[in-house]
Coordinates of C-alpha atoms (C1' of nucleotides) in Angstrom, one line a residue:
Chain V
M1 CA 26.5 17.5 -23.2
K2 CA 26.2 16.2 -19.7
E3 CA 27.0 19.8 -18.1
L4 CA 23.5 21.2 -19.8
L5 CA 21.7 22.3 -16.8
Y6 CA 18.7 20.3 -17.7
L7 CA 20.5 16.8 -17.7
K8 CA 21.2 17.5 -14.2
D9 CA 19.6 15.0 -11.6
D10 CA 17.9 18.0 -10.0
Q11 CA 16.3 19.0 -13.1
L12 CA 15.3 15.4 -14.1
K13 CA 13.8 14.9 -10.7
D14 CA 11.9 18.3 -11.0
L15 CA 10.7 17.3 -14.7
I16 CA 9.6 13.9 -13.4
E17 CA 7.6 15.4 -10.6
K18 CA 5.9 17.8 -13.2
I19 CA 5.1 14.8 -15.4
F20 CA 3.3 13.1 -12.4
V21 CA 1.5 16.3 -11.5
G22 CA 0.4 17.3 -15.1
Y23 CA -1.0 13.8 -15.8
R24 CA -3.0 13.7 -12.3
E25 CA -4.4 17.1 -12.7
T26 CA -5.3 16.6 -16.5
F27 CA -7.3 13.4 -15.3
S28 CA -9.0 14.9 -12.4
D29 CA -10.5 17.8 -13.7
S30 CA -13.6 15.7 -14.9
K31 CA -14.1 13.7 -11.9
K32 CA -17.7 15.3 -11.2
I33 CA -18.9 14.1 -14.6
L34 CA -17.3 10.5 -13.9
D35 CA -19.0 10.3 -10.5
K36 CA -22.4 11.4 -12.2
Y37 CA -22.2 8.3 -14.3
S38 CA -20.7 6.3 -11.3
I39 CA -17.5 5.7 -13.5
G40 CA -14.0 6.1 -12.6
L41 CA -10.6 7.1 -14.3
A42 CA -10.4 3.7 -16.1
H43 CA -13.4 4.2 -17.6
Q44 CA -12.6 7.6 -18.6
K45 CA -9.4 6.3 -20.3
V46 CA -11.4 3.7 -22.2
I47 CA -14.0 6.1 -23.4
H48 CA -11.3 8.5 -24.3
L49 CA -9.6 5.8 -26.7
L50 CA -12.9 4.6 -28.0
S51 CA -13.6 8.4 -29.1
M52 CA -10.2 8.5 -30.6
Y53 CA -10.1 5.2 -32.4
E54 CA -13.6 4.3 -33.4
G55 CA -14.1 0.5 -33.9
I56 CA -10.7 -0.2 -32.5
S57 CA -10.2 -3.7 -31.4
I58 CA -10.0 -5.5 -27.8
S59 CA -6.5 -6.6 -28.3
K60 CA -5.5 -2.9 -29.4
L61 CA -7.3 -1.4 -26.8
L62 CA -5.5 -3.5 -24.3
A63 CA -2.0 -2.8 -26.0
K64 CA -2.7 1.0 -25.5
L65 CA -4.2 0.6 -22.0
K66 CA -1.4 -1.9 -21.0
V67 CA -3.7 -3.7 -18.5
T68 CA -5.0 -7.2 -18.6
K69 CA -8.0 -8.2 -20.4
Q70 CA -9.7 -9.1 -17.0
S71 CA -9.3 -5.5 -16.0
L72 CA -10.5 -4.2 -19.2
N73 CA -13.4 -6.7 -19.3
R74 CA -14.7 -5.1 -15.9
V75 CA -14.7 -1.7 -17.4
L76 CA -16.2 -2.7 -20.6
K77 CA -19.2 -4.5 -18.5
D78 CA -19.7 -1.2 -16.8
L79 CA -20.0 0.7 -19.9
I80 CA -22.2 -1.9 -21.3
K81 CA -24.5 -1.4 -18.4
L82 CA -24.3 2.3 -19.1
E83 CA -25.4 1.3 -22.4
I84 CA -22.9 3.6 -24.1
V85 CA -20.7 1.1 -26.1
V86 CA -21.5 -1.2 -29.0
F87 CA -19.7 -4.0 -30.5
K88 CA -19.1 -5.3 -34.3
K89 CA -17.5 -8.4 -35.4
D90 CA -14.9 -8.2 -37.8
E91 CA -16.3 -9.0 -41.2
I92 CA -13.3 -10.7 -42.6
D93 CA -11.8 -12.3 -39.2
T94 CA -14.5 -12.8 -36.8
R95 CA -12.5 -13.3 -33.9
I96 CA -11.9 -9.8 -33.8
K97 CA -14.4 -7.3 -31.9
H98 CA -14.5 -3.8 -32.9
V99 CA -15.8 -1.5 -30.2
Y100 CA -17.6 1.8 -30.5
L101 CA -19.1 4.6 -28.4
N102 CA -22.9 4.9 -29.5
E103 CA -24.7 8.3 -29.5
K104 CA -25.0 8.2 -25.8
G105 CA -21.7 7.3 -25.2
K106 CA -20.2 10.2 -27.4
K107 CA -22.5 12.7 -25.5
I108 CA -20.9 11.2 -22.3
F109 CA -17.3 11.6 -23.7
E110 CA -18.4 15.3 -24.8
E111 CA -19.2 15.9 -21.2
I112 CA -16.0 14.6 -19.7
F113 CA -13.9 16.0 -22.3
L114 CA -15.2 19.7 -22.1
L115 CA -14.0 19.8 -18.6
Q116 CA -10.6 17.8 -19.5
K117 CA -9.7 19.7 -22.3
K118 CA -9.9 23.0 -20.8
R119 CA -6.7 22.9 -18.7
I120 CA -4.7 21.6 -22.0
Y121 CA -6.6 24.3 -24.2
N122 CA -5.9 27.1 -22.1
A123 CA -2.1 26.1 -21.7
L124 CA -1.8 25.8 -25.4
L125 CA -3.6 29.0 -26.1
D126 CA -1.3 30.6 -23.7
S127 CA 1.7 29.2 -25.8
S128 CA 3.6 30.1 -28.9
S129 CA 3.0 27.5 -31.6
E130 CA 6.7 26.7 -31.6
E131 CA 6.4 25.7 -27.8
V132 CA 3.7 23.8 -28.4
I133 CA 5.2 21.6 -31.2
N134 CA 8.3 21.5 -28.8
F135 CA 6.2 20.1 -26.1
D136 CA 4.6 17.5 -28.1
K137 CA 8.1 16.6 -29.8
V138 CA 9.9 16.0 -26.5
L139 CA 6.7 14.1 -25.2
K140 CA 6.9 11.8 -28.0
K141 CA 10.6 11.3 -27.2
I142 CA 9.6 10.6 -23.8
I143 CA 7.2 7.8 -24.8
N144 CA 9.1 6.4 -27.7
G145 CA 12.3 6.2 -25.7
Chain Z
M1 CA -6.8 31.7 -32.7
K2 CA -9.1 28.6 -32.7
E3 CA -8.2 27.6 -36.1
L4 CA -4.7 26.8 -34.8
L5 CA -4.1 23.0 -35.5
Y6 CA -3.2 22.0 -32.2
L7 CA -6.2 23.7 -30.5
K8 CA -8.5 21.4 -32.3
D9 CA -10.2 18.5 -30.2
D10 CA -8.4 15.8 -32.4
Q11 CA -5.1 17.2 -31.4
L12 CA -6.1 17.9 -27.7
K13 CA -7.3 14.3 -27.3
D14 CA -4.2 13.2 -28.9
L15 CA -2.1 15.2 -26.5
I16 CA -4.2 14.1 -23.4
E17 CA -3.6 10.4 -24.4
K18 CA 0.3 11.2 -24.7
I19 CA 0.3 13.0 -21.1
F20 CA -1.0 9.5 -19.8
V21 CA 1.4 7.2 -21.8
G22 CA 4.3 9.7 -20.8
Y23 CA 3.4 9.5 -17.0
R24 CA 2.7 5.6 -17.2
E25 CA 5.9 4.9 -19.1
T26 CA 8.1 7.2 -16.8
F27 CA 6.8 5.5 -13.7
S28 CA 7.1 1.9 -14.9
D29 CA 10.5 1.6 -15.7
S30 CA 11.8 1.4 -12.1
K31 CA 9.3 -1.5 -11.2
K32 CA 12.0 -4.0 -10.9
I33 CA 13.6 -2.0 -8.4
L34 CA 10.6 -1.4 -6.4
D35 CA 9.7 -5.1 -6.4
K36 CA 13.1 -6.0 -5.1
Y37 CA 12.0 -3.8 -2.0
S38 CA 8.4 -4.9 -1.9
I39 CA 7.2 -1.3 -2.4
G40 CA 5.1 0.1 -5.1
L41 CA 4.2 3.3 -7.1
A42 CA 2.9 5.2 -4.1
H43 CA 6.1 4.6 -2.3
Q44 CA 8.1 5.6 -5.2
K45 CA 6.3 8.9 -5.2
V46 CA 7.2 9.5 -1.7
I47 CA 10.5 8.5 -2.1
H48 CA 11.1 10.8 -4.7
L49 CA 9.6 13.7 -3.1
L50 CA 11.7 13.2 0.0
S51 CA 14.9 13.2 -2.3
M52 CA 13.6 16.7 -3.7
Y53 CA 12.5 18.2 -0.5
E54 CA 14.7 17.0 2.5
G55 CA 13.0 17.8 5.8
I56 CA 9.5 18.4 4.0
S57 CA 6.4 18.4 6.6
I58 CA 3.8 15.8 6.5
S59 CA 1.2 18.4 5.6
K60 CA 3.2 19.5 2.6
L61 CA 3.9 16.1 1.5
L62 CA 0.1 15.5 1.6
A63 CA -0.4 18.8 -0.5
K64 CA 2.0 17.7 -3.1
L65 CA 0.5 14.2 -3.4
K66 CA -3.2 14.9 -2.9
V67 CA -3.9 11.9 -1.1
T68 CA -5.3 11.5 2.5
K69 CA -3.3 11.3 5.4
Q70 CA -4.5 7.7 6.2
S71 CA -2.9 7.0 2.7
L72 CA 0.2 8.6 3.1
N73 CA 0.7 7.1 6.5
R74 CA 0.4 3.6 5.3
V75 CA 3.3 4.3 2.8
L76 CA 5.3 6.1 5.7
K77 CA 4.8 3.0 8.1
D78 CA 6.1 0.8 5.2
L79 CA 9.3 3.1 4.7
I80 CA 9.9 2.9 8.5
K81 CA 9.8 -1.0 8.3
L82 CA 12.1 -0.6 5.6
E83 CA 14.2 1.6 7.9
I84 CA 14.8 4.4 5.1
V85 CA 13.2 7.3 6.6
V86 CA 13.8 9.6 9.8
F87 CA 12.0 12.3 11.5
K88 CA 12.7 15.5 13.0
K89 CA 10.5 17.8 15.2
D90 CA 10.6 21.2 14.2
E91 CA 12.6 22.9 16.7
I92 CA 10.1 26.0 16.8
D93 CA 6.8 24.6 16.1
T94 CA 7.1 21.0 17.6
R95 CA 3.7 20.1 15.9
I96 CA 5.4 20.0 12.6
K97 CA 7.3 16.9 11.5
H98 CA 10.1 16.9 9.2
V99 CA 10.6 13.7 7.2
Y100 CA 14.1 12.6 5.6
L101 CA 15.5 9.8 3.8
N102 CA 18.5 8.4 5.7
E103 CA 21.4 7.0 3.8
K104 CA 19.9 3.6 2.9
G105 CA 16.9 5.5 1.9
K106 CA 19.0 7.5 -0.4
K107 CA 20.7 4.7 -1.8
I108 CA 17.4 3.1 -2.7
F109 CA 16.2 6.4 -4.2
E110 CA 19.2 6.2 -6.0
E111 CA 18.6 2.7 -7.4
I112 CA 15.0 3.7 -8.6
F113 CA 16.2 6.9 -10.2
L114 CA 19.0 5.5 -12.3
L115 CA 16.2 3.4 -14.1
Q116 CA 13.5 6.0 -14.1
K117 CA 15.6 8.9 -15.4
K118 CA 17.0 7.2 -18.4
R119 CA 13.8 7.5 -20.2
I120 CA 13.8 11.5 -19.7
Y121 CA 17.6 11.7 -20.0
N122 CA 17.5 10.2 -23.3
A123 CA 14.6 12.2 -24.7
L124 CA 16.1 15.4 -23.5
L125 CA 19.6 14.5 -24.8
D126 CA 17.9 13.9 -28.2
S127 CA 16.3 17.5 -28.0
S128 CA 17.5 20.8 -28.6
S129 CA 17.9 23.2 -25.3
E130 CA 14.9 25.1 -26.8
E131 CA 12.7 22.4 -27.0
V132 CA 13.5 21.3 -23.5
I133 CA 12.8 24.6 -22.2
N134 CA 9.6 24.9 -24.1
F135 CA 8.6 21.2 -23.0
D136 CA 9.0 22.6 -19.5
K137 CA 7.5 25.9 -20.1
V138 CA 3.9 24.2 -21.4
L139 CA 4.0 21.3 -18.6
K140 CA 4.1 24.2 -16.2
K141 CA 1.2 26.0 -17.9
I142 CA -0.8 22.7 -17.7
I143 CA -0.1 22.1 -14.3
N144 CA -0.9 25.6 -13.0
G145 CA -3.9 25.9 -15.4
Chain B
dT1 C1' -6.7 -32.2 -42.3
dA2 C1' -4.3 -32.0 -38.0
dT3 C1' -2.3 -28.6 -35.2
dA4 C1' -1.0 -24.3 -33.6
dA5 C1' -1.9 -19.4 -32.9
dT6 C1' -4.9 -15.7 -32.3
dA7 C1' -9.0 -13.2 -30.3
dT8 C1' -11.5 -13.0 -26.9
dG9 C1' -13.9 -14.4 -22.4
dT10 C1' -14.3 -16.1 -17.6
dC11 C1' -13.6 -17.6 -12.5
dA12 C1' -11.3 -17.1 -8.4
dA13 C1' -8.2 -15.3 -5.5
dT14 C1' -5.0 -11.4 -4.5
dA15 C1' -2.7 -6.9 -4.2
dT16 C1' -2.2 -1.9 -4.3
dA17 C1' -3.8 2.3 -3.3
dA18 C1' -6.8 5.0 -2.5
dC19 C1' -11.3 6.5 0.0
dT20 C1' -14.9 7.9 3.8
dT21 C1' -16.2 8.8 8.6
dA22 C1' -15.2 9.2 12.9
dC23 C1' -12.4 10.5 16.6
dC24 C1' -7.7 11.3 19.2
dT25 C1' -3.8 14.1 20.9
dA26 C1' -0.5 17.9 21.2
dT27 C1' 0.7 22.2 20.3
dA28 C1' 0.3 26.8 18.8
dA29 C1' -2.5 31.3 18.0
dT30 C1' -6.2 34.2 19.0
Chain O
dA1 C1' -10.1 30.1 27.1
dT2 C1' -11.0 29.0 22.9
dT3 C1' -10.0 27.6 18.2
dA4 C1' -7.1 26.1 14.8
dT5 C1' -3.1 23.6 13.0
dA6 C1' -0.3 19.4 12.5
dG7 C1' -0.6 14.9 12.9
dG8 C1' -2.2 10.0 14.1
dT9 C1' -5.5 6.2 14.0
dA10 C1' -9.4 2.7 13.6
dA11 C1' -12.6 0.1 10.9
dG12 C1' -14.9 -0.4 6.5
dT13 C1' -15.4 0.4 1.6
dT14 C1' -14.1 1.1 -3.3
dA15 C1' -11.3 1.2 -7.6
dT16 C1' -8.2 -0.8 -10.2
dA17 C1' -5.3 -3.8 -11.2
dT18 C1' -2.9 -8.6 -10.7
dT19 C1' -2.1 -13.9 -11.2
dG20 C1' -3.1 -18.0 -12.9
dA21 C1' -5.8 -21.2 -14.9
dC22 C1' -9.2 -22.6 -18.3
dA23 C1' -12.7 -22.3 -22.2
dT24 C1' -14.3 -21.1 -26.9
dA25 C1' -14.2 -19.9 -31.5
dT26 C1' -11.8 -18.7 -35.2
dT27 C1' -7.8 -18.4 -38.5
dA28 C1' -3.4 -19.8 -40.2
dT29 C1' -0.4 -23.1 -41.1
dA30 C1' 2.6 -27.6 -41.5

DNA sequence: TATAATATGTCAATATAACTTACCTATAAT
DNA sequence: ATTATAGGTAAGTTATATTGACATATTATA
């Protein structure tokens, strides 16, 4: 096993560099839109998650972002000022707060996402379905490692 | 083409989230070692590149990192204080400064890399060579998109 | 019912990494 | 001689995150 080319240090280093660059590029394409609304990368990530997980709770957002609640709170306050998020208390357990993007928020997300997804979309369009499936598989394994 | 499942917005969102998480996890495994030397993520990235591209010039480092030279300089000064980098002027064009890790630097890199590579190594070990090759292919396309 | 755990919020101080703007030297290329 | 390139630096600022401490409300449990 160990003699496999891609398990050699040089290949691992190369992959790690690519993971970094891939992330950075994927999250920088939409910078102009973020600037337009005077928000940053942290806000983009929260908006992204809110669009994926409608009504997600604060604690689940924290778990996904892996930041402190103080840090998340700063971002949420900015999104409240922008008037793009709404909250609803859980009907059963009222300690839990569910977070949603409102219509304005969804529109801003679409603006961001339109630019951000292009890079991924084009990469996948230029790949076979097997390549895409394998990309996803390995990425999952990296995450769950 | 557009009806392919993985080209739908929901799948693209999912992939983008994974790209973020994959990056974050890949660059957080070695935090304990970084703390030991009182350095951070920015230093880790520079050390990583120095280990990959021995004698890289300042401007090429800047191009790879996509940060300002003021930002890189702060990091390099810390690495100088740690006594792990050395510089050599280009023999032909003396404006160019080549940056190297010295022996101590290489050892510290290995300490960091030992922890960092585990996640990637295990993910690849758990994958077929085709999966790995396709992962690399798609990642390249994302970067060059 | 008393107590513990959970979900969330907030204050204050600090750290990390980056930025902008501006200006500087040295060297190389035209 | 002029311009371009490689690199350095100073001052101030911004973005994102941290730690630690403390607070409130609600739910779960002994």
